[in-house]
Short mmCIF file of C-alpha atoms in Angstrom, two decimals:
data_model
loop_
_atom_site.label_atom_id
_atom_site.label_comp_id
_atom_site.label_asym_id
_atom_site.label_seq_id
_atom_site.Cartn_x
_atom_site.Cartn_y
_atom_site.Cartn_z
CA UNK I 982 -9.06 6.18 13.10
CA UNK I 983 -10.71 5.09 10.05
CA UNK I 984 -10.42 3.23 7.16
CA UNK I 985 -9.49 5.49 4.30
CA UNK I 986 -7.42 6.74 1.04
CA UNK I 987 -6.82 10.51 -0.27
CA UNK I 988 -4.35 11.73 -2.29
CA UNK I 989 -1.75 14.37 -0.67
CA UNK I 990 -2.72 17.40 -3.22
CA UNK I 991 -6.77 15.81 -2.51
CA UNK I 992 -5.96 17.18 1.13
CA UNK I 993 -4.48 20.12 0.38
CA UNK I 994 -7.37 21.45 -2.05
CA UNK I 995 -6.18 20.27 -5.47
CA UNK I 996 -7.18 17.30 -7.46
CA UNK I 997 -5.46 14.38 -7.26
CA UNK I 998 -2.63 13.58 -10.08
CA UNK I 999 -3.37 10.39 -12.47
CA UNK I 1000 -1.72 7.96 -10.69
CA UNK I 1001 -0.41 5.01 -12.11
CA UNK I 1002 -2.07 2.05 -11.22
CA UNK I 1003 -0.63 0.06 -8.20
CA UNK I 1004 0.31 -3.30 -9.62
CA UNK I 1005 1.78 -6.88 -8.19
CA UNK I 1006 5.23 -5.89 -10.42
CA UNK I 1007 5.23 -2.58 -8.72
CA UNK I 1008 4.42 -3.18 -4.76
CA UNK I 1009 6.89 -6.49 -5.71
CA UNK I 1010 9.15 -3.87 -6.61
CA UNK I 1011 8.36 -1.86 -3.45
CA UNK I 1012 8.66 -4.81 -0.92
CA UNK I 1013 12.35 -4.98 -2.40
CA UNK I 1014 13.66 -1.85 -0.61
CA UNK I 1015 15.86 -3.15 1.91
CA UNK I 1016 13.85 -0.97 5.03
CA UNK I 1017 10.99 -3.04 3.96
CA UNK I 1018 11.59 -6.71 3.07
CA UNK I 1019 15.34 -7.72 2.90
CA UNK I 1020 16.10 -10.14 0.31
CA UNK I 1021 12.96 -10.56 -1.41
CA UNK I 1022 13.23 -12.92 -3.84
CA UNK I 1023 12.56 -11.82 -7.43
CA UNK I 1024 10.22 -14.92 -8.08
CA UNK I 1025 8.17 -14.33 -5.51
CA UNK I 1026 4.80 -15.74 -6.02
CA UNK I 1027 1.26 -13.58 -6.14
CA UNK I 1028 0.33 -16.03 -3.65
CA UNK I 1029 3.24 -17.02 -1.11
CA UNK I 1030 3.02 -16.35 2.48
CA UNK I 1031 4.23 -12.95 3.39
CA UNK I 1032 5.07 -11.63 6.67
CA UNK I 1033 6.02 -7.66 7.23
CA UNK I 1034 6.96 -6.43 10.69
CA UNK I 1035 5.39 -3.74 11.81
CA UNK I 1036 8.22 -1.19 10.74
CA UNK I 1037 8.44 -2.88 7.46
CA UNK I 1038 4.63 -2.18 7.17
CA UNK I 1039 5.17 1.62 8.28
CA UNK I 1040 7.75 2.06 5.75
CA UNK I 1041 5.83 0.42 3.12
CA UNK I 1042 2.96 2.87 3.51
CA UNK I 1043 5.52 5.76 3.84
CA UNK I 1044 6.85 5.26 0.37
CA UNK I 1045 3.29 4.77 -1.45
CA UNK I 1046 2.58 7.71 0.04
CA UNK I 1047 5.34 9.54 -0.91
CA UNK I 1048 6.07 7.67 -4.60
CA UNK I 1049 2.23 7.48 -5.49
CA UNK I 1050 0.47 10.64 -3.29
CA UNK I 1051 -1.82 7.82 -1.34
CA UNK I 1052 -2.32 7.65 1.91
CA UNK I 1053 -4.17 4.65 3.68
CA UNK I 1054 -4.45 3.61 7.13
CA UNK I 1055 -5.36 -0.32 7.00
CA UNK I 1056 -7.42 -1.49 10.07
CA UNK I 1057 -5.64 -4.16 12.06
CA UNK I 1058 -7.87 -6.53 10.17
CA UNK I 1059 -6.96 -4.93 7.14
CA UNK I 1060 -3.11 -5.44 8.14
CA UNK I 1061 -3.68 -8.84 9.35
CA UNK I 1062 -4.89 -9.63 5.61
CA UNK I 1063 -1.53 -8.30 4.20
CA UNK I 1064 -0.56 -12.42 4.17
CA UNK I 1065 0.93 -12.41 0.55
CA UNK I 1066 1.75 -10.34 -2.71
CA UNK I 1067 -1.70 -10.61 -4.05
CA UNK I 1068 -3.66 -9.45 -0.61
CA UNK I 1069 -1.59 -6.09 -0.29
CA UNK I 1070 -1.57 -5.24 -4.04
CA UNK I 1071 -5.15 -5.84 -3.96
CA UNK I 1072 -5.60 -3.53 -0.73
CA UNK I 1073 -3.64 -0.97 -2.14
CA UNK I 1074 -5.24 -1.02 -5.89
CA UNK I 1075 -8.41 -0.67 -3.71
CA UNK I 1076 -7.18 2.23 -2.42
CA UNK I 1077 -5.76 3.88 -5.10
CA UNK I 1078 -9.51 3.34 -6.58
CA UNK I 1079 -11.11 5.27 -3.40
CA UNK I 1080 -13.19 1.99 -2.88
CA UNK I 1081 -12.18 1.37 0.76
CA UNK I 1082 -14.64 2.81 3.69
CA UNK I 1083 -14.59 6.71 3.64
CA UNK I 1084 -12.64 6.79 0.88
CA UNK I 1085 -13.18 9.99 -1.15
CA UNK I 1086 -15.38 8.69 -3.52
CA UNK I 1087 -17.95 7.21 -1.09
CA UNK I 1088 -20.51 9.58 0.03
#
């Protein structure tokens, strides 16, 4: 499996739509649905310690794919750097960029 990020419409032999940029505010706003992180407090902290189960995770990546067209499938190093707000925005803004390994922009 590796490391990567395409858009759906990317894999399907369109261009990718502009996406809007993947921001703390919005995967704050993501971690909120109640599949993913119950009870996530609203002044939760760029840099507090966050722990996702693995379903929570799985869902997660299920609705950025859905709500933003990206799909990524994080290494388990990858997931075992998903310790707060700022780590998985930053993962996922990566993404979203096509920086990670094998992304489409790397040749």
């Amino acid at each position: 499996m590796s490391t990567g990020a395409t858009a759906r419409d990317a894999r399907e032999g369109e261009p990718a739509p502009a996406l809007s940029p993947l921001t703390t505010g919005t995967v704050r706003e993501l971690l909120a649905d109640r599949k993913i992180f119950p009870g996530v407090p609203d002044e939760l902290g760029e840099d507090t310690e966050l722990i996702l189960d693995s379903l929570g995770l799985v869902w997660l990546l299920h609705v950025v794919e859905e709500r933003f067209g990206l799909v990524v499938e994080p290494t388990y190093e990858d997931i075992a750097g998903f310790t707060s707000l700022r780590r998985l925005t930053g993962y996922l803004s990566a993404a979203q960029a096509g920086r990670l390994e094998g992304g489409p922009d790397e040749r």
